[in-house]
Amino acid sequence: MTDNRTGTHGAVLQDDASTDGAPIVELRGAGKSYGNIRALHGVDLKVFPDQVTCVLGDNGAGKSTLIKIISGLHQHTEGDFLVDGAPVRFSTPREALDKGIATVYQDLATVPLMPVWRNFFLGSEMTKGPWPVRRLDIARMKETADRELRNMGIVLDDLDQPIGTLSGGQRQCVAIARAVYFGARVLILDEPTAALGVKQSGVVLKYIAAARERGLGVIFITHNPHHAYMVGDHFSVLRLGTLELSAERSDITLEELTNHMAGGAELAALKHELSQVRGVDTEELPGEEDLTAPVATGPEGKS
Amino acid sequence: MSQQAQPAVATPPAPGPKEKDGRTAQRPLALRILARPDVGVFLGAVAVYVFFLVAAPPVREAGSMANILYQSSTIGIMALPVALLMIGGEFDLSAGVAVITSALTAAMLSYQLTLNVWAGVIVALVVSLAIGFLNGWLVVRTGLPSFLITLGSFLILQGVNLAVTKLVTGNVATDDISNMDGFDQAKAVFASSFDIGGVQVKITIFWWLFFAAIATWVLLRTRYGNWTFAVGGNKDSARAVGVPVNFTKISLFMLVGFGAWFVGMHQLFSFNTVQSGEGVGQELIYISAAVIGGCLLTGGAGSAIGPVFGAFMFGMVQQGIVYAGWNPDWFKAFLGVMLLGAVMINLWVQRTATRR
């Protein structure tokens, strides 16, 4: 545990060395094997401040493994993982947090029976008083949590209610507000919209955009290309543990993204097969020639 | 065919204009208080007290009350760390025999090596903490249920207690240490009594309430308390937001070790010798006191005050049966009925209080 925590308050970017051009987090040919299973191989990923980097992929594509490496739950077994240009290897999530990398997990990383404000400050509680009687500064924590949540547009009557009583979207937003408040420079969102309704997904997408406005680099993991395209600046598609596509927003359309996401090349083959079956109109389906987006080949040309 | 989607959303959401969400109505104060588990057990304790007040006239004397409180305190001191551990999501089945292990260690060490009894007391503390550490370390390292791990250590300690005592003393009990150096000092700390208004009051009652006050404060007002709730409520979430889960769990097990040491020392200095076969079954008494006190079996919820009332109920029944002149063989049966009754009343009160 190091104690060079990157600020505990909202303003974090004043000492930020990574201005334009330099990524905060970078993966170079990173991979991970669990025993004889290669879950991830040769992945390149760059996360810049003020940008939303979307990582898409089907179930089992390696999305979770990727974020577990970045958030410090697992260690990579090949390639390089750099933060601010320096190679790192996290052994606990605490180390990643100290570097300003905060993760909002799919299962929300909240403790359902605990009050909202205790959840907001869990692991980074505010205290007052000298050691033997050092105690929680409850008044200040409640006030801060309320203010931060209101800044993100979440109004709660009672911060003492167990967080388990909030809706999935609200919990997700509390987790995002918490990460933003604790000085995250990189925010990793693990399928934040997967379990949510249409309207709630919209709320979460707004917070993603809000986090980007505050200068954070956001890694948005999803398997919904529509959600990704709403907020993304850069898109990486994973398939079977390797990077299938890495493209800027300007280089790709929603349709191409959807095709890649669905395993474009496979779809083309499927189209061919379906054309053998009477009654399926394959003319309307996209073919291989529609996949014009640059397929990831090496280091990206431009930022 | 390819159309560009609308640009990415760039405006941050406006801060909520509403002052209140408006969907949560404040429930009446009485219902909110009743919904707290420690209030339920408080009412249960009052009910048991009133019952014996009516059924057993001797209970009305101050001397019997001191006796009941003393009985409660020996359960209550152990029920506190057991409750904290339960809030932290783990069990310790070895808590009962660990008390005896601690007492045996102190007694045999000081007697056999003719040391000052304080040396034995210190070594016993180290041994107790080490047992707690080992339990906790095995649980966090293996990820096995603590039920299994501590069932193992329960059996081990039970066997070791008996075998080592027989090996060292040739008997199933330790030798009397009442005339050794430092005995009177240690007795003053662990097993003395005060005269308050003509009534002999045991010091353990004060230790019990003192520990309960500290435990409550730690649980509700410190980071460690926050972590205890978090590791019991959702271990993985707690780890992901940076809570030192392993440290918290291991230290909670060591806290049970500390409690076992304290109660063990009390037994040693009030009876001068220790029977090596005792303590079996006590762990379930501690756990029941914690559960009656409103601690969730699965962890993540509970209080330190609840187990105080839970232990009081047990002490009350144990002594009340004697004062009422009933056959004490019924004690365990009575306890079982109380445990079920208390848990069900607690559940009913909470449900009715939270429903409307």
XYZ file of C-alpha atoms in Angstrom:
659
model
C 0.000 0.000 0.000
C 1.445 3.287 -1.031
C 0.223 6.542 0.350
C 0.612 8.675 -2.725
C -3.118 8.773 -3.218
C -4.004 10.929 -6.134
C -6.080 13.500 -4.373
C -9.228 12.731 -2.498
C -11.247 15.526 -3.966
C -12.819 16.259 -7.278
C -10.034 18.388 -8.703
C -7.415 15.982 -9.886
C -6.122 17.148 -13.177
C -3.956 20.078 -12.097
C -0.963 17.826 -11.460
C -1.708 15.675 -14.405
C 1.331 15.038 -16.546
C -0.662 13.304 -19.223
C -1.908 16.217 -21.262
C -2.880 15.861 -24.885
C -1.415 12.974 -26.733
C -0.113 10.892 -23.856
C -2.375 8.080 -22.738
C -2.951 7.565 -19.006
C -3.287 3.835 -19.348
C -1.763 1.828 -22.139
C -1.684 -1.866 -22.894
C 0.884 -3.174 -25.365
C 0.362 -6.710 -26.546
C -1.042 -7.595 -23.175
C -2.439 -11.020 -22.482
C -3.498 -13.320 -19.718
C -3.489 -17.080 -19.390
C -5.267 -19.039 -16.704
C -3.286 -22.247 -16.671
C -3.551 -23.628 -20.198
C -6.410 -21.341 -21.166
C -5.426 -18.185 -22.994
C -8.155 -15.751 -22.102
C -6.548 -12.700 -23.649
C -3.757 -12.303 -26.140
C -1.942 -9.410 -27.794
C -4.302 -6.621 -26.849
C -3.355 -2.994 -27.491
C -5.410 -0.356 -25.773
C -4.864 3.310 -25.020
C -6.944 5.402 -22.657
C -6.707 9.167 -23.000
C -8.144 11.793 -20.684
C -11.377 13.403 -21.928
C -12.180 10.343 -23.991
C -14.500 7.411 -23.729
C -12.839 4.221 -24.890
C -15.402 1.537 -25.569
C -14.483 -2.123 -25.308
C -17.041 -4.339 -26.957
C -17.315 -8.047 -27.280
C -19.602 -10.992 -26.947
C -19.788 -13.155 -23.864
C -16.443 -14.819 -23.234
C -14.577 -12.427 -25.497
C -12.185 -11.427 -22.710
C -13.717 -8.119 -21.672
C -13.823 -9.025 -18.003
C -10.272 -10.336 -18.052
C -9.137 -7.085 -19.641
C -10.655 -4.896 -16.956
C -9.503 -7.198 -14.192
C -5.929 -6.613 -15.357
C -6.360 -2.848 -15.460
C -8.182 -2.676 -12.132
C -5.623 -4.820 -10.318
C -7.695 -7.921 -9.580
C -5.523 -10.082 -11.837
C -2.024 -9.717 -13.283
C -1.196 -9.896 -16.975
C 1.023 -12.756 -18.091
C 2.322 -11.284 -21.350
C 2.968 -7.897 -22.873
C 3.162 -4.564 -21.074
C 0.782 -2.549 -18.947
C 1.770 1.102 -18.585
C 0.323 3.874 -16.443
C 1.591 7.356 -17.326
C 4.210 5.702 -19.507
C 5.707 3.598 -16.712
C 5.219 -0.179 -16.657
C 3.195 -1.378 -13.689
C 1.898 -4.623 -12.229
C -0.837 -4.229 -9.642
C -1.307 -6.883 -6.999
C -4.387 -5.411 -5.314
C -7.228 -3.112 -6.427
C -5.982 -0.648 -3.812
C -2.810 -0.058 -5.861
C -4.855 0.684 -8.951
C -7.037 3.070 -6.935
C -3.928 4.850 -5.700
C -2.925 5.400 -9.322
C -6.333 6.887 -10.001
C -7.878 3.899 -11.724
C -11.350 3.249 -10.347
C -13.634 0.462 -11.441
C -17.398 0.295 -11.240
C -18.150 -3.399 -11.428
C -21.013 -5.192 -13.060
C -22.185 -6.376 -9.654
C -21.900 -2.751 -8.565
C -19.298 -3.157 -5.832
C -21.685 -1.954 -3.193
C -22.635 -3.612 0.088
C -26.451 -3.834 -0.067
C -27.195 -3.752 3.660
C -25.071 -0.689 4.379
C -26.404 2.876 4.210
C -25.780 4.919 1.074
C -23.293 7.260 2.703
C -21.281 4.413 4.244
C -21.123 2.781 0.830
C -20.047 6.037 -0.763
C -17.030 6.305 1.518
C -16.323 2.602 2.011
C -12.586 1.943 2.034
C -11.751 5.681 2.061
C -13.614 6.886 5.122
C -13.166 10.402 6.484
C -11.959 10.428 10.062
C -11.306 12.972 12.773
C -9.490 12.956 16.089
C -6.144 11.504 17.244
C -5.437 7.786 17.004
C -6.942 6.045 20.021
C -10.218 7.897 19.520
C -9.986 8.387 15.770
C -13.541 8.125 14.543
C -15.653 8.557 11.480
C -16.581 12.106 10.621
C -20.181 11.159 9.980
C -21.622 14.645 9.552
C -19.016 15.602 6.967
C -19.326 12.290 5.131
C -23.113 12.563 4.862
C -22.893 16.160 3.712
C -20.214 15.404 1.125
C -22.018 12.350 -0.188
C -25.239 14.322 -0.556
C -23.466 17.174 -2.352
C -21.575 14.894 -4.722
C -24.675 12.896 -5.548
C -26.628 16.081 -6.241
C -23.799 17.296 -8.494
C -24.323 14.161 -10.511
C -28.049 14.732 -10.485
C -29.005 12.054 -7.978
C -31.372 13.268 -5.289
C -32.011 10.931 -2.383
C -34.245 11.623 0.577
C -32.433 9.581 3.098
C -28.769 8.734 2.850
C -29.262 6.337 5.759
C -31.337 3.932 3.727
C -29.541 0.725 2.792
C -28.135 1.006 -0.714
C -29.870 -2.270 -1.551
C -33.170 -0.392 -1.566
C -32.082 1.788 -4.510
C -32.777 0.790 -8.086
C -30.013 -0.723 -10.203
C -29.522 2.508 -12.133
C -29.320 4.609 -8.987
C -26.793 2.251 -7.439
C -24.745 2.365 -10.623
C -24.794 6.163 -10.519
C -23.784 6.245 -6.847
C -20.827 4.039 -7.732
C -19.859 6.344 -10.612
C -20.226 9.475 -8.446
C -18.049 7.806 -5.825
C -15.319 7.010 -8.329
C -15.384 10.550 -9.724
C -15.249 12.059 -6.245
C -12.290 9.960 -5.136
C -10.118 11.468 -7.786
C -10.288 8.787 -10.409
C -8.430 9.702 -13.583
C -9.530 6.558 -15.313
C -12.991 5.177 -14.774
C -13.677 1.597 -15.784
C -17.335 0.710 -16.206
C -18.071 -2.983 -16.491
C -21.296 -3.349 -18.477
C -23.068 -0.613 -16.564
C -26.157 -0.797 -18.743
C -26.459 -4.569 -18.999
C -29.115 -5.023 -16.328
C -30.908 -1.731 -16.798
C -34.032 -0.563 -18.534
C -33.983 1.843 -21.464
C -34.483 4.980 -19.411
C -32.041 3.976 -16.704
C -29.440 3.164 -19.337
C -29.891 6.686 -20.643
C -29.207 8.090 -17.183
C -26.034 6.046 -16.865
C -24.890 7.133 -20.344
C -25.367 10.743 -19.271
C -23.102 10.164 -16.277
C -20.501 8.625 -18.527
C -20.566 11.776 -20.633
C -20.481 13.863 -17.453
C -17.420 11.994 -16.227
C -15.700 12.673 -19.555
C -16.567 16.362 -19.246
C -14.755 16.367 -15.910
C -11.612 15.247 -17.704
C -11.630 11.552 -16.939
C -10.571 8.809 -19.240
C -13.426 6.340 -19.354
C -13.240 2.674 -20.309
C -16.764 1.609 -21.137
C -17.234 -2.136 -21.363
C -20.432 -3.216 -23.036
C -21.915 -5.620 -25.494
C -24.407 -3.116 -26.735
C -22.963 -1.254 -29.767
C -25.794 1.281 -29.672
C -24.923 2.358 -26.152
C -21.244 2.418 -27.029
C -21.815 4.551 -30.107
C -23.846 7.090 -28.142
C -20.870 8.151 -26.026
C -17.726 6.515 -27.413
C -14.685 8.231 -28.887
C -12.740 5.087 -29.612
C -13.944 1.560 -30.142
C -12.163 -1.720 -29.573
C -13.890 -4.980 -30.314
C -12.644 -8.137 -28.655
C -13.320 -11.567 -30.013
C -12.102 -14.836 -28.536
C -9.496 -13.029 -26.490
C -7.930 -11.027 -29.300
C -8.516 -7.547 -30.600
C -10.653 -7.695 -33.728
C -11.150 -4.003 -34.295
C -9.663 -0.784 -33.018
C -11.103 2.349 -34.572
C -11.686 6.022 -33.914
C -15.202 7.340 -33.914
C -14.565 9.174 -37.196
C -13.531 5.962 -38.935
C -16.538 3.870 -38.198
C -20.288 3.912 -38.413
C -22.751 2.395 -36.028
C -23.639 -0.223 -38.563
C -20.075 -1.326 -39.078
C -19.616 -1.440 -35.341
C -22.688 -3.586 -34.963
C -21.459 -5.903 -37.658
C -18.074 -6.301 -36.048
C -19.679 -6.799 -32.716
C -21.804 -9.584 -34.089
C -18.705 -11.212 -35.534
C -18.948 -9.674 -39.028
C -16.979 -12.257 -40.968
C -18.955 -15.051 -39.394
C -22.162 -13.294 -40.275
C -21.140 -13.173 -43.903
C -20.653 -16.920 -43.841
C -23.949 -17.309 -42.095
C -25.562 -15.208 -44.802
C -24.173 -17.551 -47.404
C -25.598 -20.517 -45.562
C -28.922 -18.847 -45.057
C -29.117 -18.070 -48.777
C -29.270 -21.817 -49.381
C -32.423 -21.926 -47.317
C -35.523 -20.978 -49.183
C -37.475 -18.064 -47.766
C -34.646 -16.062 -46.262
C -34.022 -12.814 -48.075
C -30.291 -12.332 -47.860
C -30.147 -9.264 -50.058
C -30.928 -7.024 -47.112
C -28.263 -8.518 -44.872
C -24.851 -6.872 -44.798
C -22.078 -8.665 -46.585
C -18.320 -8.820 -46.120
C -17.809 -5.806 -48.368
C -19.680 -3.614 -45.892
C -17.026 -4.103 -43.275
C -14.845 -1.221 -44.359
C -13.580 -0.164 -40.974
C -9.869 -0.684 -40.436
C -9.219 -3.950 -38.697
C -6.680 -3.677 -35.925
C -3.293 -4.403 -37.371
C -0.769 -2.620 -35.243
C -0.267 0.631 -33.407
C -2.947 3.104 -34.251
C -2.092 5.758 -36.809
C -3.543 8.802 -35.210
C -4.810 9.693 -31.829
C -26.421 2.198 -46.445
C -24.094 3.489 -43.798
C -25.456 6.370 -41.874
C -23.646 8.368 -39.220
C -25.328 8.219 -35.865
C -26.011 11.370 -33.930
C -23.002 12.857 -32.118
C -22.036 11.586 -28.714
C -23.870 13.052 -25.803
C -21.701 15.809 -24.461
C -23.783 17.733 -21.982
C -23.412 16.732 -18.371
C -26.684 16.082 -16.621
C -28.054 19.107 -14.851
C -27.896 18.955 -11.073
C -31.211 17.876 -9.701
C -33.487 20.816 -9.116
C -35.611 18.878 -6.711
C -34.759 19.151 -3.035
C -36.257 15.807 -2.189
C -36.920 12.658 -4.073
C -40.303 12.579 -2.414
C -40.846 8.865 -2.742
C -39.804 7.862 0.740
C -42.266 8.789 3.438
C -41.020 8.981 6.987
C -42.425 6.131 9.065
C -43.634 6.846 12.601
C -40.866 6.934 15.181
C -42.256 3.997 17.174
C -42.259 1.739 14.128
C -38.756 2.807 13.146
C -37.495 1.969 16.629
C -39.278 -1.388 16.644
C -37.693 -2.287 13.325
C -34.260 -2.256 14.925
C -33.192 -5.801 15.879
C -31.586 -4.747 19.144
C -34.865 -3.222 20.305
C -36.649 -6.502 19.654
C -34.218 -8.403 21.843
C -34.454 -5.722 24.492
C -38.200 -6.285 24.677
C -37.572 -10.047 24.789
C -35.157 -9.620 27.689
C -37.696 -7.497 29.535
C -40.346 -10.166 28.958
C -38.121 -12.929 30.362
C -37.197 -10.737 33.303
C -40.838 -9.984 34.127
C -41.705 -13.658 33.759
C -39.176 -14.724 36.381
C -40.023 -11.759 38.558
C -43.492 -13.253 38.801
C -42.575 -16.953 38.770
C -39.563 -16.838 41.110
C -39.892 -14.451 44.066
C -36.172 -14.682 45.066
C -35.280 -12.955 41.786
C -36.657 -9.733 43.247
C -33.720 -9.456 45.693
C -30.702 -7.365 44.720
C -28.311 -10.201 45.540
C -29.955 -12.498 43.007
C -29.847 -9.781 40.415
C -26.086 -9.472 40.916
C -25.846 -13.219 40.507
C -27.913 -13.180 37.323
C -25.813 -10.367 35.894
C -22.641 -12.253 36.788
C -23.914 -15.341 34.995
C -24.818 -13.159 32.006
C -21.440 -11.461 31.963
C -19.486 -14.710 31.584
C -21.583 -15.472 28.503
C -21.744 -11.848 27.384
C -18.006 -11.156 27.323
C -17.566 -13.970 24.795
C -20.796 -13.224 22.938
C -19.454 -9.773 22.006
C -16.462 -10.818 19.857
C -18.476 -13.762 18.531
C -21.146 -11.263 17.441
C -18.579 -8.978 15.805
C -17.147 -11.967 13.967
C -20.642 -12.949 12.873
C -21.281 -9.429 11.551
C -17.998 -9.892 9.695
C -19.524 -12.958 8.066
C -17.757 -15.788 9.899
C -18.316 -18.306 12.699
C -16.016 -19.561 15.388
C -17.057 -22.963 16.714
C -13.832 -23.281 18.696
C -14.719 -20.334 20.949
C -15.968 -22.545 23.800
C -12.983 -24.852 24.118
C -10.551 -22.019 23.348
C -11.563 -20.517 26.705
C -10.415 -23.691 28.456
C -7.257 -23.898 26.344
C -6.322 -20.435 27.485
C -6.982 -21.176 31.148
C -5.094 -24.488 30.961
C -2.094 -22.805 29.349
C -1.847 -20.192 32.075
C -2.401 -22.669 34.909
C 0.009 -25.361 33.750
C 2.724 -23.006 32.605
C 2.902 -21.087 35.852
C 2.528 -24.177 38.056
C 4.914 -26.512 36.280
C 7.649 -23.903 35.849
C 6.826 -22.201 39.177
C 6.616 -18.804 37.533
C 4.689 -15.739 38.545
C 1.113 -16.331 37.363
C 1.329 -13.189 35.223
C 3.838 -15.006 33.014
C 1.222 -17.693 32.478
C -1.434 -15.060 31.819
C 0.690 -13.352 29.162
C 1.612 -16.622 27.462
C -2.065 -17.632 27.500
C -2.930 -14.370 25.766
C -0.323 -15.048 23.091
C -1.616 -18.600 22.621
C -5.237 -17.420 22.387
C -4.407 -14.735 19.854
C -2.347 -17.265 17.896
C -5.296 -19.686 17.770
C -7.500 -16.850 16.545
C -4.919 -15.858 13.962
C -4.575 -19.425 12.736
C -8.351 -19.801 12.394
C -8.615 -16.520 10.498
C -5.570 -17.149 8.338
C -6.823 -20.592 7.318
C -10.247 -19.149 6.476
C -8.932 -16.329 4.267
C -6.217 -18.466 2.674
C -8.345 -21.463 1.789
C -11.641 -19.679 1.245
C -13.357 -22.632 2.949
C -16.388 -21.920 5.134
C -15.283 -20.903 8.619
C -17.787 -23.451 9.923
C -15.518 -26.238 8.642
C -12.225 -24.673 9.629
C -13.291 -23.886 13.164
C -15.051 -27.227 13.538
C -11.611 -28.679 12.908
C -9.907 -26.426 15.413
C -12.722 -27.130 17.906
C -11.998 -30.857 17.746
C -8.254 -30.336 17.823
C -8.389 -28.078 20.861
C -10.806 -30.384 22.645
C -8.403 -33.294 22.213
C -5.293 -31.291 22.983
C -6.845 -29.863 26.160
C -7.507 -33.298 27.569
C -4.384 -35.069 26.329
C -1.853 -32.418 27.269
C -3.394 -31.885 30.692
C -3.219 -35.608 31.431
C 0.309 -35.756 30.099
C 1.527 -32.857 32.219
C -0.419 -33.216 35.458
C -1.426 -36.885 35.332
C -4.946 -35.734 36.020
C -7.892 -34.266 34.073
C -7.678 -31.014 36.019
C -4.803 -28.619 36.632
C -3.207 -28.144 40.032
C -4.417 -25.436 42.379
C -2.475 -22.239 41.713
C -4.059 -20.131 44.460
C -0.876 -19.801 46.511
C 1.461 -18.785 43.711
C 3.098 -15.410 43.168
C 0.854 -12.790 41.628
C -2.328 -14.815 42.093
C -4.030 -12.184 44.241
C -3.184 -9.410 41.779
C -4.525 -11.395 38.861
C -7.612 -12.370 40.832
C -8.246 -8.689 41.532
C -8.252 -7.979 37.793
C -10.180 -10.991 36.520
C -12.320 -12.362 39.325
C -12.749 -9.984 42.240
C -16.007 -8.623 43.580
C -17.112 -5.271 44.960
C -19.459 -4.394 47.704
C -22.128 -2.062 46.353
C -24.879 -1.236 48.838
C -24.376 -4.494 50.716
C -24.458 -6.594 47.564
C -21.436 -8.463 46.248
C -20.997 -7.512 42.603
C -18.508 -9.383 40.415
C -15.984 -7.342 38.444
C -16.789 -9.234 35.222
C -20.105 -7.359 35.043
C -18.205 -4.104 34.691
C -15.759 -5.586 32.198
C -18.725 -6.882 30.216
C -20.447 -3.506 29.997
C -17.123 -1.763 29.349
C -16.298 -4.110 26.452
C -19.834 -3.720 25.110
C -19.498 0.069 25.106
C -16.153 -0.130 23.274
C -17.507 -2.655 20.775
C -20.521 -0.449 20.022
C -18.352 2.580 19.509
C -15.900 0.717 17.290
C -18.688 -0.816 15.248
C -20.595 2.392 14.562
C -18.013 5.127 14.735
C -14.721 3.838 13.341
C -13.326 2.703 10.013
C -12.745 -0.741 11.445
C -16.450 -1.030 12.266
C -17.339 0.068 8.755
C -14.998 -2.590 7.364
C -16.533 -5.229 9.631
C -19.985 -4.581 8.196
C -18.560 -4.460 4.677
C -16.620 -7.751 4.774
C -19.694 -9.471 6.174
C -22.094 -7.832 3.760
C -20.195 -8.322 0.533
C -16.588 -9.448 0.757
C -15.763 -9.008 -2.930
C -17.205 -5.519 -3.120
C -15.325 -4.533 -0.002
C -12.071 -5.786 -1.481
C -12.708 -3.997 -4.765
C -13.142 -0.602 -3.106
C -9.950 -1.053 -1.114
C -11.056 -2.504 2.233
C -8.323 -4.751 3.709
C -10.574 -7.812 3.860
C -7.992 -10.319 5.071
C -6.763 -8.057 7.834
C -10.314 -7.395 9.021
C -11.298 -11.062 9.073
C -8.134 -12.288 10.748
C -8.270 -9.570 13.384
C -11.914 -10.429 14.124
C -10.883 -14.038 14.763
C -8.091 -12.752 17.003
C -10.650 -10.682 18.866
C -12.522 -13.896 19.657
C -9.168 -15.232 20.878
C -8.877 -12.228 23.157
C -12.359 -12.834 24.542
C -11.538 -16.506 25.132
C -8.405 -15.472 26.992
C -10.311 -13.046 29.206
C -13.053 -15.514 30.122
C -10.451 -18.264 30.562
C -8.505 -16.109 33.004
C -11.695 -15.348 34.864
C -12.491 -19.044 35.266
C -8.948 -19.839 36.343
C -8.760 -17.136 38.998
C -12.206 -17.715 40.420
C -11.924 -21.523 40.683
C -8.096 -21.856 41.094
C -8.073 -24.973 38.896
C -9.375 -25.815 35.439
C -11.212 -28.953 34.313
C -9.748 -29.835 30.931
C -12.961 -31.323 29.503
C -15.133 -28.241 29.938
C -16.185 -25.641 27.414
C -17.785 -28.010 24.918
C -21.163 -26.636 23.857
C -20.440 -23.142 25.139
C -19.669 -21.927 21.603
C -23.293 -22.546 20.649
C -24.455 -20.544 23.660
C -22.324 -17.606 22.499
C -23.568 -17.902 18.947
C -27.191 -18.106 20.096
C -26.741 -15.034 22.282
C -25.423 -13.170 19.246
C -28.273 -14.380 17.026
C -30.934 -13.537 19.613
C -29.195 -10.173 19.809
C -30.099 -9.533 16.199
C -26.861 -10.421 14.418
C -27.499 -11.823 10.961
C -26.221 -15.404 10.615
C -25.013 -14.600 7.118
C -23.152 -11.485 8.211
C -23.354 -7.817 7.379
C -25.883 -6.744 9.985
C -26.105 -6.671 13.749
C -25.047 -4.706 16.772
C -22.961 -5.034 19.913
C -25.798 -3.999 22.219
C -28.116 -6.760 21.028
C -25.842 -9.591 22.235
C -25.665 -7.876 25.637
C -29.415 -8.390 26.008
C -29.121 -11.823 24.434
C -26.569 -12.840 27.061
C -28.745 -11.318 29.764
C -31.660 -13.495 28.670
C -29.491 -16.599 28.952
C -28.120 -15.622 32.350
C -31.617 -14.808 33.514
C -32.976 -18.205 32.482
C -30.015 -20.107 33.896
C -30.365 -18.525 37.336
C -34.109 -17.998 37.176
C -34.753 -21.726 36.919
C -32.727 -22.247 40.084
C -34.508 -19.460 41.937
C -37.885 -20.710 40.829
C -37.018 -24.058 42.387
C -37.404 -26.004 39.155
C -35.257 -28.904 38.129
C -32.153 -27.354 36.480
C -32.030 -30.287 34.077
C -34.620 -28.362 32.093
C -32.226 -25.495 31.464
C -31.168 -26.449 27.942
C -34.732 -27.216 26.867
C -35.836 -23.870 28.178
C -32.973 -22.180 26.335
C -33.963 -23.811 23.079
C -37.561 -22.669 23.436
C -36.336 -19.162 24.209
C -34.007 -19.091 21.261
C -36.773 -20.089 18.873
C -39.271 -17.779 20.531
C -36.936 -14.803 20.553
C -35.952 -15.258 16.943
C -39.562 -15.581 15.839
C -40.790 -12.627 17.878
C -37.892 -10.607 16.496
C -38.831 -11.575 12.971
C -42.503 -10.817 13.531
C -41.795 -7.431 15.110
C -39.452 -6.481 12.289
C -41.879 -7.548 9.606
C -44.840 -5.731 11.070
C -42.729 -2.669 11.708
C -41.257 -2.500 8.226
C -44.360 -3.419 6.284
C -46.347 -0.246 6.739
